[in-house]
Coordinates of C-alpha atoms in Angstrom, one line a residue:
Chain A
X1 CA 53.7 140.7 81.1
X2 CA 56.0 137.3 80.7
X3 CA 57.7 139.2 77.4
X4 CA 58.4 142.4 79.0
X5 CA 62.1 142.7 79.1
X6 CA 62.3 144.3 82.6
X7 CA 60.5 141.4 83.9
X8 CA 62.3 138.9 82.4
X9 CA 65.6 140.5 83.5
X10 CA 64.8 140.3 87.4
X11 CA 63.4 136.8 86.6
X12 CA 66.9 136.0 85.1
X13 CA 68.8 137.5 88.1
X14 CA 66.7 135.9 90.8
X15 CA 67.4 132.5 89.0
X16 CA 70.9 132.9 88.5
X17 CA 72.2 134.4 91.3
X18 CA 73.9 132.6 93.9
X19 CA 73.9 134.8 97.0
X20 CA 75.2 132.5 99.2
X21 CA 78.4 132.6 97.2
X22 CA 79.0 135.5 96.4
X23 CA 82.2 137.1 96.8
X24 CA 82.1 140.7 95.2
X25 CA 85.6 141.1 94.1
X26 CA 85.5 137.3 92.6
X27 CA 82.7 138.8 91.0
X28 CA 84.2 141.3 89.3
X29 CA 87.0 139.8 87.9
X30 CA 84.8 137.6 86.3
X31 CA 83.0 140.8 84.7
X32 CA 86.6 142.3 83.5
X33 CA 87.5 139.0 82.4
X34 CA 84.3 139.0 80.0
X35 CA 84.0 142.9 78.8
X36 CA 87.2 144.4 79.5
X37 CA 89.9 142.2 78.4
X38 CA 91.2 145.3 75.4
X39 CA 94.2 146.9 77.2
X40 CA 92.3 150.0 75.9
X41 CA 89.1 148.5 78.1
X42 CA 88.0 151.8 80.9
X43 CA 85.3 150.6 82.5
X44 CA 83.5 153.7 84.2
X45 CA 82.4 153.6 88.4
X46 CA 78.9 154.1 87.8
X47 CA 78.4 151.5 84.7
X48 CA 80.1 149.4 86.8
X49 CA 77.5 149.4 89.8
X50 CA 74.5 149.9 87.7
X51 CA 75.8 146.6 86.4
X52 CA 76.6 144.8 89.5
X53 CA 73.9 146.4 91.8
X54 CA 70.8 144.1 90.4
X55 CA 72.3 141.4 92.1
X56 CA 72.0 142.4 95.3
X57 CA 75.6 144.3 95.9
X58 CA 75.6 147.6 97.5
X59 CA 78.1 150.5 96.5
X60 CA 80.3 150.3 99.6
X61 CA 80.6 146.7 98.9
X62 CA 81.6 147.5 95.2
X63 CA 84.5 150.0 96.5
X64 CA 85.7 147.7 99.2
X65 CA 86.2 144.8 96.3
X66 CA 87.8 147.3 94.3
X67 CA 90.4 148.4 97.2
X68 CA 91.4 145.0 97.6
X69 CA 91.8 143.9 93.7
X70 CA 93.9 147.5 93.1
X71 CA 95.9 145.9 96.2
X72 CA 96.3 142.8 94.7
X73 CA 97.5 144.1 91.6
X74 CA 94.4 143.1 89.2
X75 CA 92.9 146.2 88.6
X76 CA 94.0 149.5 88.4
X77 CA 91.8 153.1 88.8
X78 CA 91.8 156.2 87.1
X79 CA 90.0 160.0 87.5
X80 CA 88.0 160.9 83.8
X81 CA 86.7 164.4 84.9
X82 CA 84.5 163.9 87.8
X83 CA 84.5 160.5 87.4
X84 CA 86.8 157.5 88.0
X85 CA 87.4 154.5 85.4
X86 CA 88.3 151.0 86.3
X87 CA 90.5 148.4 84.0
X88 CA 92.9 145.3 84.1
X89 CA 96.2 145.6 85.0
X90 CA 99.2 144.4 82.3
X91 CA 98.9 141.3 85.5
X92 CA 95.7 141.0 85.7
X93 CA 94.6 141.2 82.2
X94 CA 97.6 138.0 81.3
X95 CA 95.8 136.1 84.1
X96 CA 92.3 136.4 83.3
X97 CA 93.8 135.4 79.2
X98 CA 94.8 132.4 80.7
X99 CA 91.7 131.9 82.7
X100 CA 89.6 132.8 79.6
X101 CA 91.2 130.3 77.1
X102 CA 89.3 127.6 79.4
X103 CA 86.1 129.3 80.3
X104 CA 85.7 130.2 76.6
X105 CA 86.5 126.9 75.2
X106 CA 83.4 125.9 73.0
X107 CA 85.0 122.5 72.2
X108 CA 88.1 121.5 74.5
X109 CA 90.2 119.4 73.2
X110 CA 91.1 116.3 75.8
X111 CA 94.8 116.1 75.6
X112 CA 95.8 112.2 74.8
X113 CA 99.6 112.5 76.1
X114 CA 98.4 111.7 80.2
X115 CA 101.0 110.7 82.7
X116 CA 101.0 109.6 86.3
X117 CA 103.4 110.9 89.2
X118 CA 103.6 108.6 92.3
X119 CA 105.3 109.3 94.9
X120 CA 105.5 108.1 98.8
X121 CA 105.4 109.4 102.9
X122 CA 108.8 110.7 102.6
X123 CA 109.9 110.1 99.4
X124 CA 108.8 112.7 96.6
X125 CA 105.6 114.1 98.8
X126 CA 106.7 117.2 98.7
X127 CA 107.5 117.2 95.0
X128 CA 104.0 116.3 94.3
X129 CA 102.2 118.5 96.7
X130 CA 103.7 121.4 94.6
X131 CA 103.6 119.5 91.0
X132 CA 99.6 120.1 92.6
X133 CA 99.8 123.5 92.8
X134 CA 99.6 123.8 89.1
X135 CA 96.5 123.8 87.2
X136 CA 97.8 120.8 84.7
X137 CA 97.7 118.2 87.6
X138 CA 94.8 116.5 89.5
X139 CA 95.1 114.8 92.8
X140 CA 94.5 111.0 92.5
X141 CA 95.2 109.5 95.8
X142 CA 97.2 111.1 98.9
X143 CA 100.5 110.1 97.0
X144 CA 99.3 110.2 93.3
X145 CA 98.7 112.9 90.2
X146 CA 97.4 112.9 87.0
X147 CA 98.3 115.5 84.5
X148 CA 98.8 115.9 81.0
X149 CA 101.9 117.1 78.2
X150 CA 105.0 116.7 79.1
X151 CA 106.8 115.6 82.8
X152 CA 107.0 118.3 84.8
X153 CA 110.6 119.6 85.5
X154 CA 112.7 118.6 89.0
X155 CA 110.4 115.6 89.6
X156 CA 113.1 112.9 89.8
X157 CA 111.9 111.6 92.9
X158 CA 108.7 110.5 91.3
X159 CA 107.7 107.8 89.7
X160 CA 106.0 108.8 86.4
X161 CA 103.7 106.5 84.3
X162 CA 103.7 107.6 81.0
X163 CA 100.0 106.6 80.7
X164 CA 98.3 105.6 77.9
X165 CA 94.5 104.3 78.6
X166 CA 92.2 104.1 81.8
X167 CA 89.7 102.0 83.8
X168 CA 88.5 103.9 86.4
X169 CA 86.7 103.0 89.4
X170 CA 83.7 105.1 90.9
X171 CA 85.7 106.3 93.8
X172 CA 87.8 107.9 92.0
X173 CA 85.5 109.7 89.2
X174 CA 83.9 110.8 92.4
X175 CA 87.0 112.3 93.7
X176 CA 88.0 113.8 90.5
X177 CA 84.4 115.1 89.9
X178 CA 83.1 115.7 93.6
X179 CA 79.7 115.6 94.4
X180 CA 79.2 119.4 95.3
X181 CA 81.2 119.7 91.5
X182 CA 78.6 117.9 89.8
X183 CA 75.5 119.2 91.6
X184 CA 77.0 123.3 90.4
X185 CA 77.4 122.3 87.3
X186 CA 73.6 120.6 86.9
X187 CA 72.3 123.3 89.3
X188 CA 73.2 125.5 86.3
X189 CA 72.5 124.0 83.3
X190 CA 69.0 123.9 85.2
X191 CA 68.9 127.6 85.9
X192 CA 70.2 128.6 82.1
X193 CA 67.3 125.6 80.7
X194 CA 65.0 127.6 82.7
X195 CA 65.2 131.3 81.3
X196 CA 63.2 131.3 78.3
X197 CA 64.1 133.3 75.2
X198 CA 66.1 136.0 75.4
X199 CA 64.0 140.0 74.8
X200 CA 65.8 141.6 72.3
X201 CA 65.1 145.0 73.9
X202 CA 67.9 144.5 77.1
X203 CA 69.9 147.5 77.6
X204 CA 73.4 147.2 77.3
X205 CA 73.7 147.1 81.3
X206 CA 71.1 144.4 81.9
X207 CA 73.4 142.3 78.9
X208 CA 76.0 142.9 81.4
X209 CA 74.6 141.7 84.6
X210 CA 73.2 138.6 82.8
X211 CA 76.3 137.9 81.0
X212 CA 78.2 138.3 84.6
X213 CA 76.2 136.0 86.8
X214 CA 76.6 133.2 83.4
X215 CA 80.2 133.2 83.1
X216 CA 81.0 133.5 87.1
X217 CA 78.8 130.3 88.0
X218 CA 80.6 128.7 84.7
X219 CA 83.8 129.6 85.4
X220 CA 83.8 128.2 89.2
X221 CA 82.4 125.1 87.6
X222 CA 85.0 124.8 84.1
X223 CA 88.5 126.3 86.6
X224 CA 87.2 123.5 89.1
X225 CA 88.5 120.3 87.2
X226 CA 90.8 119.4 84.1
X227 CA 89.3 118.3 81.1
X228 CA 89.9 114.5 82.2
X229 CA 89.2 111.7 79.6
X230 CA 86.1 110.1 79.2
X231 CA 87.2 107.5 81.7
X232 CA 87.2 109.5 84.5
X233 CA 83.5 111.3 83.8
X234 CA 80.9 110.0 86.5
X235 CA 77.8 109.0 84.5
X236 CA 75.8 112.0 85.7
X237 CA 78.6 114.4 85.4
X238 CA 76.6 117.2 82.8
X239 CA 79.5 119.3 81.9
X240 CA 79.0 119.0 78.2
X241 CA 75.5 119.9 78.2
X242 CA 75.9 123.0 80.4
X243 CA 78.8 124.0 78.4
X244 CA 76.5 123.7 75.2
X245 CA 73.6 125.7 77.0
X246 CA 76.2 128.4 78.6
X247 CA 77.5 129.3 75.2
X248 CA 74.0 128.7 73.6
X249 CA 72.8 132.1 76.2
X250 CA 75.6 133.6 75.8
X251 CA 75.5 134.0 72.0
X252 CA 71.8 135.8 72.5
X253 CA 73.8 138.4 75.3
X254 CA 76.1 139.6 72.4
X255 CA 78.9 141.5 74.6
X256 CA 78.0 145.3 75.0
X257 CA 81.0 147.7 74.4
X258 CA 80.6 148.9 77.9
X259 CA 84.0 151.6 77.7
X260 CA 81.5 153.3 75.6
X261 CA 78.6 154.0 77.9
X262 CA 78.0 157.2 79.7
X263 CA 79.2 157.4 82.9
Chain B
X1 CA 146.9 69.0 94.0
X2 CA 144.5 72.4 92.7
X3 CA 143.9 70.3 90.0
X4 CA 142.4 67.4 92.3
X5 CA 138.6 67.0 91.3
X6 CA 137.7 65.8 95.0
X7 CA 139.4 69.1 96.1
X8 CA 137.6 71.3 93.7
X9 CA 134.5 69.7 94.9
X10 CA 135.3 70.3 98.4
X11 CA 136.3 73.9 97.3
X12 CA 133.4 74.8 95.5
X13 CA 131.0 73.3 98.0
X14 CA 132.6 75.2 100.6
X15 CA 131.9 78.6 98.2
X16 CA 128.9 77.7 97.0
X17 CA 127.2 76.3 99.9
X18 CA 125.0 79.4 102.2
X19 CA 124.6 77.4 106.0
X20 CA 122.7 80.4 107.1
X21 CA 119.7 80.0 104.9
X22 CA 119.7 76.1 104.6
X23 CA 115.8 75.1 104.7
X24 CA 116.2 71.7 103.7
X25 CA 113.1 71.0 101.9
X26 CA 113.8 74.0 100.1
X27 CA 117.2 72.4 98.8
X28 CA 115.6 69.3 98.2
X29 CA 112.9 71.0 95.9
X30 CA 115.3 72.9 94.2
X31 CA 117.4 69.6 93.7
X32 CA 113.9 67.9 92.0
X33 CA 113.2 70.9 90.0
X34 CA 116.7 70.5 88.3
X35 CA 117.2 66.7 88.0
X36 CA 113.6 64.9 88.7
X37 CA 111.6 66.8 86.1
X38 CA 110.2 63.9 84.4
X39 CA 107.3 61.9 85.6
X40 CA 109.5 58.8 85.1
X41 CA 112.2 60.0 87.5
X42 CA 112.6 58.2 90.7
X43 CA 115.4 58.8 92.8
X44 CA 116.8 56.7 95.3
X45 CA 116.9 57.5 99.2
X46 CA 120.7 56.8 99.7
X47 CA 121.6 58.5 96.0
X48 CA 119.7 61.7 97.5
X49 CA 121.8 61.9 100.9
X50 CA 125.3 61.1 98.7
X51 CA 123.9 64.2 96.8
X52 CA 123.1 66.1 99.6
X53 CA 124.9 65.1 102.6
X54 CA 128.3 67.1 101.4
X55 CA 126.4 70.4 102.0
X56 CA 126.7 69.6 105.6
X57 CA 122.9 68.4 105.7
X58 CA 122.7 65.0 108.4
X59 CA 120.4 62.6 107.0
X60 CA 117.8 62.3 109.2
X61 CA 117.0 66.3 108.5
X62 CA 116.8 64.9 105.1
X63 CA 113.9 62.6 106.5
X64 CA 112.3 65.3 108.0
X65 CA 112.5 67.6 104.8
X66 CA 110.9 64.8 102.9
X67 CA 107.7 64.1 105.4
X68 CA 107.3 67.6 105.5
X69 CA 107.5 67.9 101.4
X70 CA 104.9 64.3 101.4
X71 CA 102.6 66.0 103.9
X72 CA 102.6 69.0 101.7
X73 CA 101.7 66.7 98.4
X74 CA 104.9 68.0 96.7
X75 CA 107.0 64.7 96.7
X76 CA 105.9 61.1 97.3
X77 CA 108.0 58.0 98.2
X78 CA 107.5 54.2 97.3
X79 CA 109.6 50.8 98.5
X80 CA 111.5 49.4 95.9
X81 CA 112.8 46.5 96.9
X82 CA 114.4 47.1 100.2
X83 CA 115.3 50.8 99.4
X84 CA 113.2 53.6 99.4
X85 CA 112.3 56.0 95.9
X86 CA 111.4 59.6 96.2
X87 CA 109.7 61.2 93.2
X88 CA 107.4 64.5 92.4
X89 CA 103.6 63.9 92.8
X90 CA 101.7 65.6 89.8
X91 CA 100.7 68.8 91.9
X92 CA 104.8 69.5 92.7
X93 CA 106.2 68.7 88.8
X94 CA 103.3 71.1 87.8
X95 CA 104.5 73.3 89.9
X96 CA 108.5 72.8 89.4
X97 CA 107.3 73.5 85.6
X98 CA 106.1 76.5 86.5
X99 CA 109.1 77.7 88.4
X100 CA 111.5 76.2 85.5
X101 CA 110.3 78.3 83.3
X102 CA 111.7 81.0 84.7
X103 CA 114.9 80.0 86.8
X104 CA 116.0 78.3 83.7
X105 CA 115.3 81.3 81.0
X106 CA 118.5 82.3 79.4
X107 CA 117.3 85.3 78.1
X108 CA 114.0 86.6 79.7
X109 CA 111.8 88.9 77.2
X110 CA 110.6 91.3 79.2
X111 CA 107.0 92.4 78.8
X112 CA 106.1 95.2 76.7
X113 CA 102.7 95.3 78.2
X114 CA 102.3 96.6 81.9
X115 CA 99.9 98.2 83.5
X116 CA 100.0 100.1 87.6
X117 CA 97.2 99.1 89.2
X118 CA 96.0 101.6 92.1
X119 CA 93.8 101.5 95.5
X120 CA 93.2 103.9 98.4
X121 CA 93.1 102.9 101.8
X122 CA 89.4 101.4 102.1
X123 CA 89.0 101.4 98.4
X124 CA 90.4 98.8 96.3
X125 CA 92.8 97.7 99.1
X126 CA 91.7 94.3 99.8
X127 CA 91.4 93.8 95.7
X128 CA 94.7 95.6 95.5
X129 CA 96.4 92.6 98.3
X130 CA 94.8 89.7 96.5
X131 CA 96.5 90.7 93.2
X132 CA 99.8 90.9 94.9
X133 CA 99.7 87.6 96.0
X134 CA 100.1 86.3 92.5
X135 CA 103.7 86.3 90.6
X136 CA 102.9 88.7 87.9
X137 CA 102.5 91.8 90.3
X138 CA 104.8 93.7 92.7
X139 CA 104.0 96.5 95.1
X140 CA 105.5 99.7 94.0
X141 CA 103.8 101.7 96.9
X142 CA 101.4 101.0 99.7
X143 CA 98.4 101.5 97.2
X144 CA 100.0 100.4 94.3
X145 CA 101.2 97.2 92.2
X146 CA 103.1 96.7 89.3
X147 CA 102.3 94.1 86.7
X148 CA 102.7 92.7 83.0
X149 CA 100.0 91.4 80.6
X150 CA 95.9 92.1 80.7
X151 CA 94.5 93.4 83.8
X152 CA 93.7 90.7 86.6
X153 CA 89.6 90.1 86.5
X154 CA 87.4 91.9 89.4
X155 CA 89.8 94.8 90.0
X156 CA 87.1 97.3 89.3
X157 CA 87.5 99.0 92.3
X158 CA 90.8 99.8 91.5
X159 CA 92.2 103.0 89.0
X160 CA 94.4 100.5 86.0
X161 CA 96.6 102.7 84.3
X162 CA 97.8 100.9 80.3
X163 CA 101.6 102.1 80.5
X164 CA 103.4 102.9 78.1
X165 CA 106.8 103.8 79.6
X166 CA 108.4 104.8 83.0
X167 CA 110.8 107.6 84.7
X168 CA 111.3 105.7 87.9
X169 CA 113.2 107.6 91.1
X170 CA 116.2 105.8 93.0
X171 CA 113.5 105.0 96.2
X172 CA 111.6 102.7 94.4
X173 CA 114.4 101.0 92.2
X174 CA 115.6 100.2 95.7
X175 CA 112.2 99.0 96.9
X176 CA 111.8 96.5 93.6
X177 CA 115.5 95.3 93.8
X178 CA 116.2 95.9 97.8
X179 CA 119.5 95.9 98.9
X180 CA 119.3 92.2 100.2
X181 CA 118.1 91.0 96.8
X182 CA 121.1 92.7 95.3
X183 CA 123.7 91.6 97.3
X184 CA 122.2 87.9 97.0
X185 CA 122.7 88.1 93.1
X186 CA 126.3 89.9 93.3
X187 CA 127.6 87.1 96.0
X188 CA 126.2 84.4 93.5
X189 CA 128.4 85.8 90.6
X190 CA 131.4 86.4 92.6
X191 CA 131.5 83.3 93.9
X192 CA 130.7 81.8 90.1
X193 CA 133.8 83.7 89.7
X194 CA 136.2 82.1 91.9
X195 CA 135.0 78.0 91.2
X196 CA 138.2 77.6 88.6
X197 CA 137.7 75.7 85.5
X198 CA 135.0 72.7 86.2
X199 CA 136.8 69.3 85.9
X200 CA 135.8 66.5 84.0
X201 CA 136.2 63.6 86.4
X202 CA 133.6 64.5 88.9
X203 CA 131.1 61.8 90.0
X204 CA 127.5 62.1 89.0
X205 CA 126.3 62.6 92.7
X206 CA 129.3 65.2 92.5
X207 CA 128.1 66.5 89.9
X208 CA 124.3 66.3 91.5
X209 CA 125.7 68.4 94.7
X210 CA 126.9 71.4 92.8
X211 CA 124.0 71.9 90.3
X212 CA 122.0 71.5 92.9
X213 CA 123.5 74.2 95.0
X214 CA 123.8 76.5 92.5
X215 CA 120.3 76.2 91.2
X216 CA 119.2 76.9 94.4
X217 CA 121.2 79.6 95.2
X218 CA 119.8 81.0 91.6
X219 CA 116.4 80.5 92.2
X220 CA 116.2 82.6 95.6
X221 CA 117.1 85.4 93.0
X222 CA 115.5 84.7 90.1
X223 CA 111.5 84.1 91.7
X224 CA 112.2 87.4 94.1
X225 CA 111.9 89.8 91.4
X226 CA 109.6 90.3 88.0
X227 CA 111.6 90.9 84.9
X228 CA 110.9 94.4 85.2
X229 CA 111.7 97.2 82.6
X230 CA 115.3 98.2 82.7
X231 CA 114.2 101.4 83.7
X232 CA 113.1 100.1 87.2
X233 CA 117.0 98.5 87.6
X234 CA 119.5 99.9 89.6
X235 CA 122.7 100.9 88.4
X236 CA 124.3 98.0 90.9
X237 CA 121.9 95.2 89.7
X238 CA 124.2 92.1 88.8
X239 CA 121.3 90.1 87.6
X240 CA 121.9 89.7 83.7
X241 CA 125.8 89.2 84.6
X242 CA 125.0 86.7 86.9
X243 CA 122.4 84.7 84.6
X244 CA 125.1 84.2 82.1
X245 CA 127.7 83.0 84.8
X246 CA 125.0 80.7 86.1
X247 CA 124.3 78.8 82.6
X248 CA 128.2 79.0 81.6
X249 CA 128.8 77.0 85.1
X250 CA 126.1 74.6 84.0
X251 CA 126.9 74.0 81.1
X252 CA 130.2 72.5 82.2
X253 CA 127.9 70.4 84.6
X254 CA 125.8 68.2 82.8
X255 CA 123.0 66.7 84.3
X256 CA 123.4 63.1 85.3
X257 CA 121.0 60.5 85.0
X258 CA 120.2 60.3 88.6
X259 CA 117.5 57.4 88.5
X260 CA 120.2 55.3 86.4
X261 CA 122.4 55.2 89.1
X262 CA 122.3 52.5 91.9
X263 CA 121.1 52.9 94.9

């Protein structure tokens, strides 16, 4: 019974689903930004909930999610027929590109051009609180980022370190790579070291739901923290070896061409 | 009568002399550090108050200044005959060496190698205040030092960042050279500026007085600030203009042989 693919599929869903985080619409962006990134991508209603229901999502959740990401701009709707199809927006398909160039990365390079940004109460706070807002910089201290390329613009009342190498104390790799950080990304590459081999007889829907819950529990782990240098990396930090094991699966889920399914 | 050597004495003592920061034992180790250098050097009791007595310093806050700078192990005294000697003990030529080898650099290097050393309240703070107690740090924030060289030893609690090179804002130019510090220098080089051309006939206690008051006016400059990357100077920051000016005065001033002179 262990090798029939049915089983093994609600195995694989029980183990890597997350229920008590699981926000639908976050969930579908992460299935967009996996199988319908093509500006040609339709995904139709129905595939979409005979993918997503396994994991424990009802239909009215589905269209609620759906309201609010058409509201948001991400996704747009369609009628085809009797039937409506789902796909990116010109928005939301540029974000999840940029999204997808670090959840995809097999082998990210660590930049080596790092600087520092220091500022104090009252003088350049409010410079760095938004030089935080972007997703090059990392929070070092209440007055203090670290980032990497070049200085960011209109930061002239900063001091910046142009910083060249790193000793790092174990507060700080602990604030860069916090605890509830560390224990997703082990909890994971647990789960995915736990699956067994892949059937070869999945239907292109079960491909999808597995590929899904993979790539949302990686990318809230990857999105959560900047490919720091070595220096900064707890010892028990296992990013690298879930990254390995998340591709490793992934290859064996080949992406179904899901436009193409009935609805 | 300008050309008078006792009036350009009187002059220049009157320019160069600061009443409102006159800590005797602070003139008198500034005096030693300039003209008692070797461990040969004694000076004589009376030669010391000719030298000092012109700043407007009474001689028996002379004797005070010189119990305090016994009881401290700087300076010891001897009888010689039925006149007292005054000379450095080991501890205070060791550390007059030290100073000297700043206050009397002509031309600093300054460091190529610095790195910022950074704490958090309750992490690395305590290591953070012991390193700033040395002369090789300064505090560039609450959390954060400054300094040139290797990294201090048992400062792993702290983040040490190897710069390379720094943008540094107007707030914490100001905080490196404060305005106090600044002023200090630009006073000493205008008033430099005004002493007229040094004349040749000046006795060697003469002579003694005005090194010695320059020196120490130099000195409260020179050990309140690292050599710090230009990039950390203000645009106001007379230090280099006033090195020169101090050297071309004493240059014109040679040191006198105080020992050699009778007591």
């Amino acid at each position: 019974m262990t090798d029939d693919p049915n089983t093994w599929f609600e195995k694989t869903v029980a183990q890597l689903n997350d229920p008590s985080n699981q926000r639908v619409w976050s969930v579908i962006v992460s299935l967009f930004g996996d199988m319908g990134q093509d500006p040609a991508d339709r995904i139709g209603g129905s595939t979409l909930t005979q993918i997503i229901s396994p994991i424990g999502i009802k239909p009215e959740a589905i269209r609620v999610a759906l309201h609010r990401l058409r509201k948001d701009g991400w996704i747009d709707s369609a009628r085809s027929g009797r039937n409506s199809v789902h796909f990116l927006t010109a928005s939301g398909r540029a974000q999840s590109a940029q999204a997808a160039t670090r959840i995809y990365d097999r082998k990210p390079d660590i930049p080596d051009k790092w600087h520092v940004l220091l500022a104090e109460d009252g003088a350049g706070q409010q410079t760095l609180d938004e030089v935080l807002l972007t997703d090059t910089h990392v929070a070092i201290g209440r007055h203090c980022a670290l980032g990497h390329g070049e200085l960011p613009p209109h930061c002239d009342d900063l001091l910046a370190i142009d910083a060249r190498d790193f000793t790092v104390p174990d507060w700080l790799k602990r604030r860069v790579f916090p605890t509830d950080l560390v224990s997703a990304c082990a909890t994971l590459l647990s789960d995915l070291e736990h699956l067994g081999p892949v059937p070869q007889t999945l239907t292109p829907q079960q491909i999808a739901t597995v590929r899904t819950l993979i790539v949302h529990r990686w990318r809230r782990v990857v999105l959560r923290h900047l490919d720091l240098p070595l220096s900064f990396h707890p010892t028990d930090w296992p990013g690298e070896a879930c990254r390995d094991r998340v591709f490793a699966v992934l290859d064996c889920l080949p992406k179904p061409n899901l436009p193409a399914l009935r609805d």
